[in-house]
Amino acid sequence: MDSLRVITTVRELQAEAERERRAGRRIALVPTMGALHAGHLSLVKVARERAERVWVSLFVNPTQFNDPKDFETYPQDLSKDLELCRSRGVDLVFAPSAAELYPEDAQTWVDVERLSQPLCGANRPGHFRGVTTVVARLFLAARPHVAVFGQKDFQQLAVIRRMERDLGFGIDIVGAPTVREPDGLALSSRNVRLGPLARQQALALVAALDAAQNALDQGCRQRDELLAGVRETIAGASQASLDYAELRDPDSLELAPSVLAGPSLLALAVCFRPDPDGRGGEVRLIDNRVLCPQPQTEDRA
Ligand code: PAF
């Protein structure tokens, strides 16, 4: 018998959550938009360590796409996703329709105002409002004890943590480390849309993070100097244009001071064009690293 349950309605999922909770079993939810890859499977593994039941949601959330073309071309493969979930011992998949999660006359949004503004929020208006609204819906439907998200989407994780805190869901929000290809590219469902040249040049993201890390290790703490090195690295990739490269406080997401004094989030978003021979599509990739300046001699004195 197939041990993977697939549920498509909120009502059924809530009933299942109620049954599990009454039986004293903890539920860990891994919210995804499908097109599962090894990065998602690492979230499943983290979830498994924290609860008796692991549930995965598969839903390409229309309200978080500010570009309709990006929504239309977002990769989807339900049968492959179910197979991967089965292979990792996931207990339940929630795969609702848009109508199931968004009543036709819905008027309610969840908006984490300040943390949603900078970085991806600046160029993707409404993106985080869509994310927090759907994640709140998923939390209310699945009533998990734990929810696991990837640290690659650092701002998303910060925004969801704040939503959970502000609304008092009582859910433990867990961030799982970024999983990378052997050459260093952070795994993303969007990577499959890169043309061969753009795929090669996408390594500029991790090279830019490394450049900043190396400069920091050699004693540079000047924010603008570190960012200049990042921009130079991205500029070396002909198919790439930098959306943003910023250094910010990892908790408040406020701009880092001009001389770094403590841990600082280096966040990047880069858009790749199709290859000159037409292969691949427009793809926007993000990556990040928290840079930790070592105390300098004069700080220690
Ligand atoms: O990170 C994602 O895949 C999505 O933003 C999420 C959290 C599943 C909400 O749609």
XYZ file of C-alpha atoms and ligand atoms in Angstrom:
311
model
C 0.000 0.000 0.000
C 1.182 3.555 -0.786
C 2.208 5.151 2.517
C 2.142 8.673 1.029
C -1.193 10.413 1.514
C -2.104 13.181 -0.904
C -4.669 15.701 0.291
C -6.053 18.562 -1.770
C -8.544 20.297 0.532
C -8.004 22.479 3.592
C -10.871 20.810 5.439
C -9.349 17.336 5.074
C -5.918 18.586 6.068
C -7.261 20.298 9.192
C -9.043 17.060 10.171
C -5.813 15.094 9.696
C -3.876 17.656 11.764
C -6.481 17.327 14.506
C -6.109 13.510 14.492
C -2.307 13.683 14.691
C -2.378 16.284 17.458
C -4.875 14.250 19.500
C -2.587 11.224 19.147
C 0.250 13.369 20.533
C 2.280 13.322 17.312
C 4.289 16.343 16.199
C 3.857 17.596 12.647
C 6.663 19.262 10.665
C 5.598 21.123 7.531
C 7.893 21.817 4.588
C 6.159 24.422 2.410
C 7.327 24.308 -1.231
C 6.251 25.360 -4.693
C 7.123 21.925 -6.059
C 9.817 21.235 -8.694
C 11.571 19.507 -5.816
C 15.334 19.144 -5.809
C 18.015 18.101 -3.330
C 17.621 21.428 -1.494
C 13.985 20.625 -0.666
C 14.931 17.080 0.281
C 17.412 18.460 2.803
C 14.494 20.404 4.351
C 12.559 17.128 4.560
C 15.515 15.566 6.385
C 15.620 18.433 8.903
C 11.844 18.100 9.357
C 12.187 14.365 9.996
C 14.623 15.043 12.852
C 12.072 17.249 14.581
C 8.704 15.546 14.297
C 6.950 12.197 13.937
C 5.040 13.355 10.875
C 6.565 15.137 7.878
C 4.182 16.959 5.585
C 5.152 18.721 2.345
C 2.972 21.280 0.604
C 3.220 21.651 -3.181
C 1.625 24.867 -4.385
C 2.867 27.369 -6.958
C 1.552 30.452 -5.233
C 0.326 32.978 -7.822
C 0.222 35.928 -5.401
C 3.978 35.982 -4.838
C 4.878 36.362 -8.535
C 5.018 39.991 -9.557
C 5.989 38.922 -13.087
C 3.215 36.855 -14.764
C 5.775 35.332 -17.185
C 7.784 34.013 -14.227
C 4.609 32.404 -12.838
C 3.663 30.831 -16.183
C 7.118 29.362 -16.746
C 7.687 28.164 -13.171
C 8.629 24.460 -13.517
C 5.990 21.930 -12.378
C 6.102 18.129 -12.277
C 3.642 16.699 -9.760
C 4.323 13.021 -10.416
C 8.093 13.492 -10.029
C 7.540 15.511 -6.833
C 5.325 12.773 -5.391
C 7.920 10.149 -6.284
C 10.652 12.133 -4.513
C 8.434 12.598 -1.446
C 7.702 8.883 -1.389
C 11.415 8.051 -1.665
C 12.142 10.235 1.390
C 9.385 8.803 3.567
C 7.218 11.946 3.561
C 3.924 11.064 5.285
C 1.582 13.482 3.569
C 1.555 15.878 0.622
C -0.824 18.803 0.521
C -1.413 19.830 -3.110
C -4.310 22.285 -3.159
C -5.704 24.243 -6.107
C -5.513 28.049 -6.085
C -9.275 28.195 -5.491
C -8.848 26.035 -2.411
C -6.350 28.398 -0.793
C -7.776 31.679 -2.072
C -11.559 32.086 -1.889
C -12.750 34.069 -4.910
C -13.672 37.136 -2.873
C -10.713 37.023 -0.474
C -9.714 40.446 0.858
C -7.235 39.502 3.556
C -3.474 39.810 3.235
C -0.699 39.209 5.725
C 1.993 41.851 5.340
C 5.197 42.084 7.370
C 5.753 45.717 6.607
C 9.358 46.702 7.276
C 11.289 43.469 6.706
C 9.502 43.047 3.366
C 10.692 46.396 1.996
C 14.408 46.070 1.091
C 16.340 43.572 -1.059
C 13.922 41.326 -3.023
C 10.997 43.412 -1.740
C 12.292 46.551 -3.461
C 12.175 45.143 -7.001
C 9.380 42.631 -6.502
C 6.485 44.671 -5.109
C 3.936 42.479 -3.342
C 6.183 39.411 -3.416
C 6.550 38.971 0.345
C 2.926 39.872 0.984
C 2.060 36.925 -1.277
C 4.526 34.668 0.554
C 3.327 35.553 4.057
C -0.318 35.327 3.063
C 0.054 31.842 1.601
C 2.301 30.625 4.417
C -0.267 31.852 6.971
C -2.973 29.953 5.047
C -0.778 26.830 5.030
C -0.072 27.164 8.760
C -3.804 27.448 9.505
C -4.564 24.441 7.320
C -1.762 22.127 8.480
C -1.420 23.376 12.078
C 2.198 22.156 12.244
C 4.417 22.255 15.328
C 7.481 22.983 13.179
C 7.971 24.511 9.721
C 11.237 24.290 7.785
C 12.509 26.843 5.232
C 15.810 27.198 3.363
C 18.386 29.801 4.345
C 19.042 30.528 0.668
C 15.881 32.641 0.857
C 17.302 34.524 3.820
C 14.882 37.450 3.667
C 11.897 35.130 3.256
C 12.993 33.236 6.386
C 13.346 36.510 8.338
C 9.923 37.708 7.173
C 8.231 34.396 8.051
C 9.890 34.297 11.479
C 8.567 37.792 12.156
C 5.069 36.894 10.942
C 5.057 33.823 13.186
C 6.188 35.920 16.141
C 3.802 38.822 15.502
C 0.735 36.627 14.959
C 1.624 34.089 17.671
C 1.183 30.926 15.624
C 3.262 28.971 18.161
C 5.194 27.226 15.380
C 8.922 26.566 15.595
C 10.409 28.109 12.411
C 13.594 26.297 11.428
C 16.127 27.539 8.864
C 18.081 24.858 6.982
C 21.471 25.478 5.334
C 21.702 26.139 1.581
C 22.459 23.064 -0.524
C 24.841 23.589 -3.440
C 25.821 21.873 -6.681
C 29.351 20.397 -6.555
C 30.611 23.563 -8.316
C 29.038 25.810 -5.666
C 25.843 27.059 -7.367
C 23.020 27.197 -4.810
C 20.235 24.775 -5.748
C 17.110 26.480 -7.076
C 14.143 25.271 -9.091
C 15.000 28.079 -11.516
C 18.476 26.700 -12.352
C 16.994 24.357 -14.994
C 15.958 27.393 -17.048
C 19.513 28.704 -17.415
C 21.126 28.270 -20.844
C 24.485 26.409 -20.815
C 26.494 29.657 -20.914
C 24.362 31.327 -18.257
C 24.616 28.174 -16.100
C 28.400 28.442 -16.247
C 28.294 32.168 -15.513
C 25.857 31.665 -12.616
C 28.935 30.664 -10.619
C 29.614 34.415 -10.468
C 27.220 34.541 -7.487
C 29.255 32.214 -5.306
C 32.493 33.733 -6.667
C 31.234 37.176 -5.566
C 30.422 35.874 -2.080
C 33.887 34.281 -1.910
C 35.539 37.522 -3.086
C 33.880 39.449 -0.259
C 34.761 36.726 2.248
C 38.419 36.780 1.127
C 38.586 40.577 1.317
C 37.075 40.434 4.811
C 39.534 37.720 5.870
C 42.335 40.014 4.718
C 41.083 42.733 7.021
C 38.803 44.837 4.788
C 35.750 45.996 6.727
C 34.712 48.872 4.474
C 31.177 48.142 3.284
C 31.531 49.967 -0.034
C 34.880 48.380 -0.823
C 33.489 44.897 -0.170
C 30.487 45.626 -2.385
C 32.694 47.046 -5.155
C 34.503 43.674 -5.309
C 31.147 41.886 -5.542
C 29.956 44.155 -8.379
C 33.206 43.669 -10.264
C 32.856 39.878 -10.084
C 29.266 39.957 -11.375
C 30.221 42.433 -14.128
C 32.619 39.775 -15.474
C 29.653 37.583 -16.511
C 28.339 38.706 -19.917
C 24.847 37.218 -19.456
C 24.350 38.676 -15.981
C 22.990 41.942 -14.693
C 23.088 42.732 -11.021
C 19.728 43.351 -9.417
C 21.210 44.109 -5.990
C 24.264 43.472 -3.839
C 23.811 44.729 -0.301
C 25.250 44.347 3.161
C 22.610 44.414 5.896
C 22.067 43.545 9.512
C 21.001 39.846 9.506
C 18.177 40.438 12.030
C 16.700 43.849 11.259
C 17.781 43.888 7.578
C 18.790 47.546 8.129
C 21.776 48.697 6.019
C 25.104 47.682 7.532
C 27.267 50.555 8.793
C 29.989 51.882 6.449
C 32.578 50.003 8.522
C 31.318 46.529 9.422
C 31.190 46.080 13.172
C 29.480 42.682 13.519
C 27.899 39.870 11.488
C 26.507 41.252 8.235
C 24.308 39.646 5.627
C 25.738 39.899 2.115
C 22.725 39.356 -0.147
C 22.808 39.163 -3.950
C 20.240 38.941 -6.707
C 21.398 38.566 -10.295
C 19.353 38.318 -13.500
C 20.617 36.128 -16.328
C 19.633 36.609 -19.967
C 19.072 33.755 -22.432
C 22.299 32.603 -24.095
C 23.251 34.392 -27.351
C 22.069 31.290 -29.311
C 18.621 31.627 -27.691
C 18.988 28.746 -25.261
C 17.628 29.219 -21.740
C 15.335 31.936 -20.451
C 15.417 35.016 -18.258
C 16.365 33.727 -14.814
C 16.808 35.634 -11.562
C 18.974 33.944 -8.944
C 19.715 34.871 -5.346
C 22.385 33.841 -2.874
C 23.738 35.127 0.416
C 26.324 34.675 3.125
C 26.599 36.077 6.627
C 30.041 37.679 6.892
C 31.537 37.757 10.371
C 34.392 40.242 10.789
C 37.057 39.021 13.214
C 37.836 41.475 16.022
C 40.862 43.552 14.969
C 43.883 44.150 17.198
C 42.659 47.589 18.287
C 39.163 46.137 19.122
C 40.773 43.605 21.430
C 42.958 46.153 23.242
O 10.150 29.257 -0.800
C 9.152 28.881 -1.442
O 9.171 27.882 -2.150
C 7.866 29.696 -1.347
O 8.143 31.053 -1.263
C 6.944 29.249 -0.207
C 7.584 29.488 1.156
C 6.609 27.783 -0.356
C 5.641 30.052 -0.241
O 4.970 29.871 -1.446
